[in-house]
Amino acid sequence: MYLVSSSLLYPVVIGLLALFVYSLFALGDFLSEYTRQQKAQIKKNNLSESKLNYFGSDFLIRAKHVADVHELQWLVGECEIQMAHKLEQTRLLSTIGPILGLMGTLIPLGPALIGLAKGDITQLAENLVIAFATTVLGLFAGGTGYLLTIVRKRWYAQELNDIEYISEVLSHETTQTK
């Protein structure tokens, strides 16, 4: 069992480094989305002038070419699915990061304890450094994912509300023209 768990150290460290890099990209994407969010102002009485975020503006572009109320409802559902997919990415980051961080902490503790038993302080120190570094990387990835998920949930709830409002307005306009 010791051999199996020790052989997982390198994949865990590589996974943590990948999650760390991904969390940096996710932070950049979040900051970009934040700047768009700050500029987003919906003018509910004039849809042609509305300034929506990505999901809302994509919905508005697609909804202008729809003549059926049921298709509008389908488009709202599509937006919900896209939002859920975006949230899943950071939610996975917040889950997998701490798991790999814990694995990266526990795996080198075995060799560290062996080094301690042998009186090899160098082996002990090297393995403890790996253990603490993987903990930090895992917590960073997990914390970043958690923060981004919480904030985006709030943003997407507001944007979905705006999309549903636009859908209602367009549905009303569609039924009046028939």
CSV table of C-alpha atoms in Angstrom, one decimal:
chain,number,residue,atom,x,y,z
A,1,MET,CA,0.0,0.0,0.0
A,2,TYR,CA,2.9,2.3,0.8
A,3,LEU,CA,4.3,1.9,-2.7
A,4,VAL,CA,0.9,2.6,-4.3
A,5,SER,CA,0.3,5.8,-2.3
A,6,SER,CA,3.9,7.0,-2.8
A,7,SER,CA,3.5,6.5,-6.6
A,8,LEU,CA,0.6,8.9,-6.5
A,9,LEU,CA,2.7,11.8,-5.4
A,10,TYR,CA,3.9,12.9,-8.8
A,11,PRO,CA,0.4,12.8,-10.4
A,12,VAL,CA,-1.0,14.7,-7.5
A,13,VAL,CA,1.7,17.4,-7.7
A,14,ILE,CA,1.2,17.7,-11.5
A,15,GLY,CA,-2.6,17.9,-10.9
A,16,LEU,CA,-2.1,20.6,-8.3
A,17,LEU,CA,0.1,22.6,-10.6
A,18,ALA,CA,-2.4,22.3,-13.4
A,19,LEU,CA,-5.2,23.4,-11.0
A,20,PHE,CA,-3.1,26.3,-9.8
A,21,VAL,CA,-2.5,27.5,-13.4
A,22,TYR,CA,-6.2,26.9,-14.2
A,23,SER,CA,-7.2,29.0,-11.2
A,24,LEU,CA,-5.0,31.8,-12.4
A,25,PHE,CA,-6.8,31.7,-15.8
A,26,ALA,CA,-10.1,31.5,-14.0
A,27,LEU,CA,-9.2,34.6,-12.0
A,28,GLY,CA,-8.4,36.4,-15.2
A,29,ASP,CA,-11.6,35.3,-16.8
A,30,PHE,CA,-13.4,36.4,-13.6
A,31,LEU,CA,-11.8,39.9,-13.7
A,32,SER,CA,-12.8,40.2,-17.4
A,33,GLU,CA,-16.3,39.2,-16.5
A,34,TYR,CA,-16.3,41.6,-13.6
A,35,THR,CA,-15.5,44.6,-15.8
A,36,ARG,CA,-18.3,43.6,-18.2
A,37,GLN,CA,-20.6,43.2,-15.2
A,38,GLN,CA,-19.8,46.7,-14.1
A,39,LYS,CA,-20.6,48.1,-17.5
A,40,ALA,CA,-23.8,46.1,-17.8
A,41,GLN,CA,-26.9,48.2,-17.4
A,42,ILE,CA,-30.2,46.9,-18.7
A,43,LYS,CA,-32.7,49.5,-19.8
A,44,LYS,CA,-35.9,47.5,-19.6
A,45,ASN,CA,-38.0,49.9,-21.6
A,46,ASN,CA,-35.7,49.9,-24.6
A,47,LEU,CA,-34.2,46.5,-25.5
A,48,SER,CA,-32.2,47.7,-28.4
A,49,GLU,CA,-30.2,49.9,-26.1
A,50,SER,CA,-29.7,47.3,-23.4
A,51,LYS,CA,-26.2,46.4,-22.3
A,52,LEU,CA,-26.2,42.9,-21.0
A,53,ASN,CA,-23.4,40.5,-20.1
A,54,TYR,CA,-22.4,37.6,-22.3
A,55,PHE,CA,-25.4,35.3,-21.6
A,56,GLY,CA,-28.0,38.1,-21.8
A,57,SER,CA,-26.6,39.7,-25.0
A,58,ASP,CA,-26.3,36.3,-26.6
A,59,PHE,CA,-29.9,35.5,-25.7
A,60,LEU,CA,-31.0,38.9,-27.0
A,61,ILE,CA,-29.3,38.4,-30.3
A,62,ARG,CA,-30.7,34.9,-30.7
A,63,ALA,CA,-34.2,35.9,-29.5
A,64,LYS,CA,-34.6,38.6,-32.0
A,65,HIS,CA,-34.8,35.9,-34.7
A,66,VAL,CA,-37.4,33.8,-32.9
A,67,ALA,CA,-41.1,34.1,-33.8
A,68,ASP,CA,-42.4,31.4,-31.4
A,69,VAL,CA,-43.0,31.8,-27.7
A,70,HIS,CA,-42.0,28.2,-27.0
A,71,GLU,CA,-38.7,28.7,-28.8
A,72,LEU,CA,-38.1,31.7,-26.5
A,73,GLN,CA,-38.7,29.5,-23.5
A,74,TRP,CA,-36.2,27.0,-24.9
A,75,LEU,CA,-33.6,29.8,-25.4
A,76,VAL,CA,-34.0,30.7,-21.7
A,77,GLY,CA,-33.4,27.1,-20.8
A,78,GLU,CA,-30.3,27.1,-23.0
A,79,CYS,CA,-29.0,30.1,-21.1
A,80,GLU,CA,-29.6,28.4,-17.8
A,81,ILE,CA,-27.6,25.4,-19.0
A,82,GLN,CA,-24.7,27.6,-20.2
A,83,MET,CA,-24.6,29.3,-16.8
A,84,ALA,CA,-24.7,26.0,-15.0
A,85,HIS,CA,-21.8,24.8,-17.1
A,86,LYS,CA,-19.7,27.9,-16.3
A,87,LEU,CA,-20.4,27.5,-12.6
A,88,GLU,CA,-19.5,23.8,-12.7
A,89,GLN,CA,-16.0,24.7,-13.9
A,90,THR,CA,-15.2,26.7,-10.8
A,91,ARG,CA,-17.2,24.4,-8.5
A,92,LEU,CA,-15.0,21.5,-9.6
A,93,LEU,CA,-12.0,23.7,-8.9
A,94,SER,CA,-13.2,24.3,-5.4
A,95,THR,CA,-13.8,20.6,-4.8
A,96,ILE,CA,-10.8,19.0,-6.5
A,97,GLY,CA,-8.2,21.5,-5.3
A,98,PRO,CA,-8.5,20.7,-1.6
A,99,ILE,CA,-8.8,17.0,-2.3
A,100,LEU,CA,-5.5,17.0,-4.2
A,101,GLY,CA,-4.0,19.3,-1.6
A,102,LEU,CA,-4.9,16.9,1.2
A,103,MET,CA,-3.5,14.0,-0.8
A,104,GLY,CA,-0.3,16.0,-1.5
A,105,THR,CA,0.0,16.6,2.2
A,106,LEU,CA,-0.5,13.0,3.4
A,107,ILE,CA,1.5,11.2,0.8
A,108,PRO,CA,4.9,12.7,1.7
A,109,LEU,CA,4.2,12.3,5.4
A,110,GLY,CA,5.0,8.6,5.2
A,111,PRO,CA,8.6,9.2,3.9
A,112,ALA,CA,8.9,12.1,6.3
A,113,LEU,CA,8.1,9.8,9.2
A,114,ILE,CA,10.6,7.2,7.9
A,115,GLY,CA,13.2,9.9,7.7
A,116,LEU,CA,12.4,10.9,11.3
A,117,ALA,CA,12.7,7.3,12.5
A,118,LYS,CA,16.1,7.0,10.8
A,119,GLY,CA,17.3,10.3,12.1
A,120,ASP,CA,17.5,11.7,8.5
A,121,ILE,CA,16.5,15.2,9.1
A,122,THR,CA,17.1,16.2,5.4
A,123,GLN,CA,14.6,13.6,4.2
A,124,LEU,CA,12.1,14.8,6.9
A,125,ALA,CA,12.5,18.4,5.9
A,126,GLU,CA,12.2,17.8,2.1
A,127,ASN,CA,9.0,15.8,2.5
A,128,LEU,CA,7.5,18.3,4.9
A,129,VAL,CA,8.2,21.1,2.4
A,130,ILE,CA,6.4,19.1,-0.3
A,131,ALA,CA,3.5,18.4,2.1
A,132,PHE,CA,3.0,22.1,3.0
A,133,ALA,CA,3.5,23.3,-0.5
A,134,THR,CA,0.8,21.0,-1.9
A,135,THR,CA,-1.5,22.1,0.9
A,136,VAL,CA,-1.1,25.7,0.0
A,137,LEU,CA,-1.6,25.0,-3.7
A,138,GLY,CA,-4.7,23.0,-3.0
A,139,LEU,CA,-6.2,25.6,-0.7
A,140,PHE,CA,-5.4,28.4,-3.2
A,141,ALA,CA,-7.2,26.5,-6.0
A,142,GLY,CA,-10.1,25.6,-3.8
A,143,GLY,CA,-10.5,29.0,-2.3
A,144,THR,CA,-10.3,30.6,-5.7
A,145,GLY,CA,-12.9,28.2,-7.1
A,146,TYR,CA,-15.2,28.8,-4.1
A,147,LEU,CA,-15.0,32.6,-4.3
A,148,LEU,CA,-15.7,32.6,-8.1
A,149,THR,CA,-18.6,30.2,-7.8
A,150,ILE,CA,-20.3,32.2,-5.0
A,151,VAL,CA,-20.0,35.6,-6.8
A,152,ARG,CA,-21.0,34.1,-10.2
A,153,LYS,CA,-24.0,32.5,-8.7
A,154,ARG,CA,-25.3,35.9,-7.7
A,155,TRP,CA,-24.4,37.5,-11.0
A,156,TYR,CA,-26.0,34.7,-13.0
A,157,ALA,CA,-29.2,34.8,-10.9
A,158,GLN,CA,-29.6,38.5,-11.7
A,159,GLU,CA,-28.8,37.9,-15.4
A,160,LEU,CA,-31.2,35.1,-15.6
A,161,ASN,CA,-33.9,37.4,-14.1
A,162,ASP,CA,-33.1,39.9,-16.8
A,163,ILE,CA,-33.2,37.2,-19.5
A,164,GLU,CA,-36.6,36.0,-18.2
A,165,TYR,CA,-37.8,39.6,-18.3
A,166,ILE,CA,-36.7,40.1,-21.8
A,167,SER,CA,-38.3,36.8,-22.8
A,168,GLU,CA,-41.6,37.9,-21.3
A,169,VAL,CA,-41.4,41.2,-23.2
A,170,LEU,CA,-40.6,39.5,-26.4
A,171,SER,CA,-43.3,36.9,-25.8
A,172,HIS,CA,-45.8,39.6,-25.3
A,173,GLU,CA,-44.7,41.4,-28.5
A,174,THR,CA,-44.8,38.1,-30.4
A,175,THR,CA,-48.4,37.3,-29.3
A,176,GLN,CA,-49.6,40.9,-30.1
A,177,THR,CA,-48.2,40.7,-33.6
A,178,LYS,CA,-50.1,37.5,-34.4
